[in-house]
Amino acid sequence: MPTNNNQFERLRCIKRIDQTTDASTFEFEHLEQTPFEFQAGQFLTFEINHYNNLLYRAYSICSSPEKPNSVTVAIKRVPGGKVSNYLLDNLKAGHALPAMAPAGQFTQEANKTTKNLLLMSAGSGITPCLAIAQDSLDKNLDVNIHFIHSARISDDVIMASLLTELAIKHDNFRLTLILEKSDNAEHFEGRLDSPLFTQLVPDTNEQTIFICGPSLYMKSVEEIVSATDFNMEYFHKESFVPEAKAGEPVFSDINHQITFPALDKQFMANDQQTLLDAMQGAGIKVPYSCKSGICGACKCKVSGDVVSSSSEALTAEQIELGYVLSCSTKANSDLIVEL
Ligand code: FES
């Protein structure tokens, strides 16, 4: 499978487990079997050759950095989801895929935390929360974890047996399942609302929330939590879905020249157009996934003046070196760009 640039390394799928009727986990190792370096909560951006179209998608790692010889991601079927459904239909042990190095800021290392961790998830959003839980437990960190997961029915819970095992093994890991339909009195039936949140978390003092799931779920939980006295500086969310679709940009009269020395290319970009759109318009293949400044797949290095609305997925060192997220950056002068 061809790759666009050297940001990618090839990973081999070594195990596939079908977890539910519509979700599977895939374990990967480096082709050279070197260990992975990552933080719990980070994601991998894969390059997928989808019928000769290169597409990019970010999937959170659900395994622990304390077991660095492989990484596991979970993929859930989504109605109309091109890439996830393609991978579920085709990816098997033995196949190799290009992927970017793990990235992302949804980690304990990058955020303010306390010793009381509320890990809240729904659907496949369980994956980064599970990595954070396992990492904390593997490292014997002095934390109390309350894992609150929402799903339709118990059979939809990805890696349910691992969650149960963690709850049995560790006194400082408490599991709450909220199911839309449940025949087990141990689980809550219905959806997470304010009264249930207050029942589950009577004391919001000294708590940290890491939350990942569908955007409607996260929006609803954020509203519930912000109506309490929870300190929102400790509310950390992960989303790979843009919150609102931006319309077509309205171009201004100002254009800047973009020079791409590696490809010996020059083209014009409007100052209201993202650099990613301008590069794609000029026929340059740039990796991208979320198009909303979250995943980091579209990063490139620029010399010149730019206006960026997000640098969330970049490290301080990358920003210092001149990297920007091209999906969230517009030219404010002529630029020289490298991938
Ligand atoms: S495409 Fe995800 S940050 Fe730009």
Coordinates of C-alpha atoms and ligand atoms in Angstrom, one line a residue:
M1 CA 0.0 0.0 0.0
P2 CA 1.6 3.3 -1.0
T3 CA 2.2 6.0 1.6
N4 CA 2.3 9.7 1.0
N5 CA 5.2 10.7 3.2
N6 CA 7.5 9.6 5.9
Q7 CA 5.2 10.5 8.8
F8 CA 3.9 6.9 8.4
E9 CA 5.2 3.6 9.6
R10 CA 3.8 0.2 8.8
L11 CA 2.0 -1.8 11.5
R12 CA 1.0 -5.4 11.2
C13 CA -2.3 -6.6 12.6
I14 CA -1.5 -9.6 14.8
K15 CA -4.9 -10.3 16.3
R16 CA -8.5 -9.5 15.6
I17 CA -11.3 -10.1 18.2
D18 CA -14.9 -9.6 17.3
Q19 CA -16.1 -8.0 20.5
T20 CA -19.8 -7.4 19.7
T21 CA -21.9 -7.8 16.6
D22 CA -20.7 -4.4 15.3
A23 CA -17.3 -3.8 16.9
S24 CA -13.9 -5.5 16.8
T25 CA -10.5 -4.9 18.4
F26 CA -7.4 -5.1 16.4
E27 CA -3.9 -5.6 17.9
F28 CA -0.9 -4.2 16.0
E29 CA 2.8 -4.5 16.2
H30 CA 5.6 -2.6 14.4
L31 CA 6.9 -4.7 11.4
E32 CA 10.3 -4.5 13.1
Q33 CA 8.7 -5.5 16.4
T34 CA 10.1 -2.4 18.1
P35 CA 8.1 -1.1 21.1
F36 CA 5.5 1.7 20.9
E37 CA 6.0 5.0 22.8
F38 CA 2.7 6.5 23.7
Q39 CA 0.6 7.9 26.5
A40 CA -2.7 6.4 27.6
G41 CA -5.5 8.3 25.9
Q42 CA -3.6 8.9 22.6
F43 CA -4.7 7.7 19.1
L44 CA -3.2 6.4 15.9
T45 CA -4.1 7.8 12.5
F46 CA -4.2 5.1 9.9
E47 CA -3.8 5.5 6.2
I48 CA -6.3 3.3 4.4
N49 CA -6.3 2.5 0.7
H50 CA -10.1 2.6 0.1
Y51 CA -10.5 1.4 -3.5
N52 CA -7.5 3.4 -4.6
N53 CA -8.4 6.5 -2.6
L54 CA -6.1 7.2 0.3
L55 CA -8.2 8.0 3.4
Y56 CA -7.1 8.7 7.0
R57 CA -8.8 7.9 10.2
A58 CA -7.9 8.3 13.8
Y59 CA -8.6 5.5 16.3
S60 CA -7.9 5.7 20.0
I61 CA -5.6 3.1 21.5
C62 CA -7.3 1.0 24.2
S63 CA -4.3 -0.9 25.5
S64 CA -1.9 0.2 28.2
P65 CA 1.5 1.9 27.5
E66 CA 2.9 -0.4 30.2
K67 CA 2.6 -3.2 27.5
P68 CA 4.4 -1.4 24.7
N69 CA 5.1 -4.3 22.3
S70 CA 1.7 -3.9 20.7
V71 CA -1.2 -1.5 20.6
T72 CA -4.9 -2.4 20.3
V73 CA -7.6 -0.2 18.8
A74 CA -11.4 -0.8 18.7
I75 CA -13.4 -0.1 15.6
K76 CA -17.2 0.1 15.6
R77 CA -19.4 -0.1 12.5
V78 CA -21.1 3.2 11.8
P79 CA -24.0 3.7 9.4
G80 CA -22.5 5.0 6.2
G81 CA -19.0 5.0 7.7
K82 CA -16.7 4.4 4.8
V83 CA -13.5 3.6 6.5
S84 CA -14.6 1.9 9.8
N85 CA -17.0 -0.4 7.9
Y86 CA -14.3 -1.2 5.2
L87 CA -11.8 -2.1 8.0
L88 CA -14.3 -4.3 9.8
D89 CA -15.1 -6.1 6.5
N90 CA -11.5 -6.6 5.4
L91 CA -8.9 -6.2 8.1
K92 CA -7.5 -9.5 9.5
A93 CA -4.4 -10.7 11.3
G94 CA -1.4 -10.6 9.0
H95 CA -2.5 -7.5 7.1
A96 CA -0.2 -4.4 7.3
L97 CA -1.4 -0.8 7.5
P98 CA 0.5 2.5 7.5
A99 CA -0.1 4.6 10.6
M100 CA 1.3 7.8 12.1
A101 CA 3.0 7.8 15.5
P102 CA 0.6 8.0 18.4
A103 CA -0.6 11.5 19.1
G104 CA -3.2 13.4 21.1
Q105 CA -3.7 15.4 24.3
F106 CA -6.5 13.4 25.9
T107 CA -4.0 12.2 28.5
Q108 CA -3.3 12.5 32.2
E109 CA 0.1 13.9 31.3
A110 CA -1.3 16.8 29.2
N111 CA -4.1 17.8 31.6
K112 CA -4.9 18.9 35.1
T113 CA -5.9 15.9 37.1
T114 CA -6.7 14.8 40.7
K115 CA -6.6 11.4 42.3
N116 CA -10.3 10.8 41.7
L117 CA -10.8 9.9 38.1
L118 CA -14.2 9.7 36.5
L119 CA -13.8 8.0 33.2
M120 CA -17.0 8.5 31.3
S121 CA -17.7 7.0 27.9
A122 CA -20.4 5.8 25.4
G123 CA -20.1 3.5 22.4
S124 CA -16.5 3.2 21.0
G125 CA -15.6 6.2 23.2
I126 CA -14.7 3.5 25.8
T127 CA -11.3 3.0 24.1
P128 CA -9.1 5.9 25.4
C129 CA -10.8 5.8 28.8
L130 CA -10.0 2.1 29.1
A131 CA -6.3 2.9 28.2
I132 CA -6.2 5.5 31.0
A133 CA -7.7 3.1 33.5
Q134 CA -5.4 0.3 32.6
D135 CA -2.3 2.5 32.6
S136 CA -3.2 4.0 36.1
L137 CA -3.8 0.5 37.5
D138 CA -0.7 -1.1 35.8
K139 CA 1.5 1.7 37.3
N140 CA -0.2 1.4 40.7
L141 CA -0.9 5.1 40.7
D142 CA -2.6 6.5 43.8
V143 CA -6.0 7.0 42.1
N144 CA -9.6 6.1 42.6
I145 CA -11.3 5.3 39.3
H146 CA -15.0 5.3 38.7
F147 CA -15.7 4.1 35.1
I148 CA -19.1 5.1 33.9
H149 CA -20.0 3.6 30.5
S150 CA -23.3 4.1 28.6
A151 CA -24.5 1.7 26.0
R152 CA -27.7 0.5 24.4
I153 CA -27.6 -3.1 25.8
S154 CA -25.0 -5.1 27.7
D155 CA -24.1 -7.0 24.5
D156 CA -23.0 -3.7 22.9
V157 CA -20.3 -3.0 25.5
I158 CA -16.9 -3.4 23.9
M159 CA -14.4 -5.3 26.0
A160 CA -17.0 -5.9 28.7
S161 CA -15.1 -8.9 30.1
L162 CA -12.0 -6.7 30.6
L163 CA -14.0 -4.1 32.5
T164 CA -15.5 -6.7 34.7
E165 CA -12.0 -8.2 35.3
L166 CA -10.6 -4.8 36.3
A167 CA -13.5 -4.3 38.8
I168 CA -12.9 -7.7 40.4
K169 CA -9.1 -7.3 40.6
H170 CA -8.8 -3.7 41.8
D171 CA -10.4 -2.2 44.9
N172 CA -9.8 1.3 43.4
F173 CA -11.7 0.6 40.2
R174 CA -15.5 0.9 40.3
L175 CA -17.6 0.1 37.2
T176 CA -21.0 1.6 36.5
L177 CA -22.9 0.5 33.3
I178 CA -25.9 2.6 32.2
L179 CA -27.9 0.7 29.6
E180 CA -30.9 1.9 27.7
K181 CA -32.3 -1.6 28.2
S182 CA -31.1 -3.8 31.0
D183 CA -32.4 -7.1 32.6
N184 CA -29.6 -7.1 35.2
A185 CA -30.4 -5.3 38.4
E186 CA -26.6 -4.5 38.8
H187 CA -26.8 -2.0 36.0
F188 CA -28.7 1.3 35.7
E189 CA -31.4 1.4 33.1
G190 CA -32.1 4.5 31.0
R191 CA -29.8 7.4 30.1
L192 CA -27.4 9.5 32.2
D193 CA -29.3 12.5 33.4
S194 CA -28.8 15.1 36.2
P195 CA -30.4 13.0 39.0
L196 CA -28.4 9.9 38.1
F197 CA -25.2 11.9 37.8
T198 CA -25.7 13.3 41.3
Q199 CA -26.5 9.8 42.6
L200 CA -23.3 8.4 41.0
V201 CA -21.1 11.3 41.9
P202 CA -22.5 12.9 45.1
D203 CA -19.3 14.8 45.8
T204 CA -17.8 16.6 42.7
N205 CA -15.0 18.0 44.8
E206 CA -11.4 16.9 43.7
Q207 CA -12.8 14.9 40.8
T208 CA -11.3 14.8 37.2
I209 CA -13.5 13.8 34.3
F210 CA -12.1 12.3 31.1
I211 CA -15.0 11.8 28.7
C212 CA -15.2 10.3 25.2
G213 CA -18.2 9.3 23.1
P214 CA -20.7 10.5 20.4
S215 CA -20.9 14.3 20.3
L216 CA -24.6 14.4 21.5
Y217 CA -23.7 12.3 24.6
M218 CA -20.7 14.5 25.4
K219 CA -22.7 17.7 24.9
S220 CA -25.4 16.4 27.2
V221 CA -22.9 15.2 29.9
E222 CA -21.1 18.5 29.7
E223 CA -24.3 20.4 30.3
I224 CA -25.2 18.2 33.3
V225 CA -21.7 18.5 34.9
S226 CA -21.4 22.2 34.3
A227 CA -24.7 22.7 36.2
T228 CA -23.1 21.3 39.3
D229 CA -20.2 22.8 41.2
F230 CA -17.7 20.7 39.3
N231 CA -14.6 22.6 38.5
M232 CA -14.6 22.5 34.6
E233 CA -10.9 23.0 34.5
Y234 CA -10.8 19.3 35.3
F235 CA -13.3 18.3 32.5
H236 CA -11.4 16.8 29.6
K237 CA -13.1 15.6 26.4
E238 CA -12.0 13.7 23.3
S239 CA -13.9 13.9 20.0
F240 CA -13.0 12.9 16.5
V241 CA -16.2 14.4 15.1
P242 CA -16.3 18.1 14.2
E243 CA -18.9 19.9 16.4
A244 CA -20.4 21.8 13.6
K245 CA -19.8 21.6 9.9
A246 CA -18.3 24.7 8.5
G247 CA -20.0 26.0 5.4
E248 CA -18.1 26.8 2.2
P249 CA -15.6 29.7 3.0
V250 CA -16.4 33.1 1.5
F251 CA -13.3 34.1 -0.3
S252 CA -11.8 37.5 0.1
D253 CA -9.7 39.6 -2.3
I254 CA -6.5 38.6 -0.5
N255 CA -4.5 35.7 -1.9
H256 CA -1.1 34.5 -0.8
Q257 CA 1.5 32.5 -2.7
I258 CA 2.2 29.0 -1.3
T259 CA 5.5 27.4 -2.2
F260 CA 6.0 23.7 -1.8
P261 CA 9.7 23.1 -2.4
A262 CA 9.6 19.3 -2.0
L263 CA 7.2 19.0 -4.9
D264 CA 8.5 22.0 -6.8
K265 CA 5.0 23.5 -6.7
Q266 CA 3.6 27.0 -6.3
F267 CA -0.1 27.9 -6.0
M268 CA -2.3 30.7 -4.5
A269 CA -4.3 30.3 -1.3
N270 CA -7.1 32.7 -0.3
D271 CA -6.7 34.1 3.2
Q272 CA -10.2 32.7 4.1
Q273 CA -9.4 29.2 2.9
T274 CA -7.7 26.6 5.1
L275 CA -4.3 25.6 4.1
L276 CA -5.5 22.0 3.8
D277 CA -8.2 23.0 1.3
A278 CA -5.7 25.1 -0.6
M279 CA -3.2 22.2 -0.8
Q280 CA -5.9 19.7 -1.8
G281 CA -7.1 22.2 -4.5
A282 CA -3.6 22.3 -5.8
G283 CA -3.5 18.5 -6.1
I284 CA -1.2 17.9 -3.1
K285 CA -2.1 14.8 -1.1
V286 CA -2.1 15.7 2.5
P287 CA -3.2 13.3 5.3
Y288 CA -6.2 14.4 7.2
S289 CA -8.9 12.8 9.4
C290 CA -11.0 15.0 11.7
K291 CA -10.7 18.3 9.8
S292 CA -11.3 20.1 13.1
G293 CA -7.9 20.5 14.7
I294 CA -8.1 17.5 17.0
C295 CA -6.3 14.5 15.5
G296 CA -3.1 16.1 14.2
A297 CA -3.0 14.1 11.0
C298 CA -2.8 17.2 8.8
K299 CA 0.2 18.8 10.4
C300 CA 2.7 20.5 8.2
K301 CA 5.6 22.9 8.7
V302 CA 5.3 26.5 7.5
S303 CA 7.5 29.5 7.2
G304 CA 5.6 32.7 7.0
D305 CA 2.6 34.3 8.8
V306 CA -0.5 32.2 9.5
V307 CA -3.7 32.4 11.5
S308 CA -4.5 29.1 13.4
S309 CA -7.7 28.3 15.2
S310 CA -6.3 25.2 16.8
S311 CA -3.0 23.7 17.7
E312 CA -4.5 21.2 20.2
A313 CA -2.8 18.2 18.6
L314 CA 0.6 19.7 18.5
T315 CA 3.4 19.5 21.1
A316 CA 5.1 22.7 22.3
E317 CA 8.2 21.5 20.5
Q318 CA 6.4 21.1 17.2
I319 CA 4.8 24.6 17.5
E320 CA 8.3 26.0 18.2
L321 CA 9.5 24.2 15.0
G322 CA 6.8 25.9 12.9
Y323 CA 4.3 23.1 12.6
V324 CA 0.6 24.0 12.2
L325 CA -2.6 22.0 11.7
S326 CA -3.4 22.7 8.0
C327 CA -7.1 22.1 8.5
S328 CA -7.2 24.9 11.1
T329 CA -4.8 27.3 9.6
K330 CA -5.1 30.1 7.0
A331 CA -2.3 31.9 5.3
N332 CA -1.7 35.5 6.4
S333 CA 1.4 36.0 4.1
D334 CA 3.2 34.1 1.4
L335 CA 4.3 30.7 2.8
I336 CA 6.8 28.0 2.3
V337 CA 5.3 24.6 3.3
E338 CA 6.7 21.2 4.0
L339 CA 4.9 18.1 5.1
Ligands
FES1 S1 -7.3 16.8 10.1 FE1 -7.3 16.4 12.2 S2 -6.2 18.1 13.0 FE2 -6.4 18.5 10.9

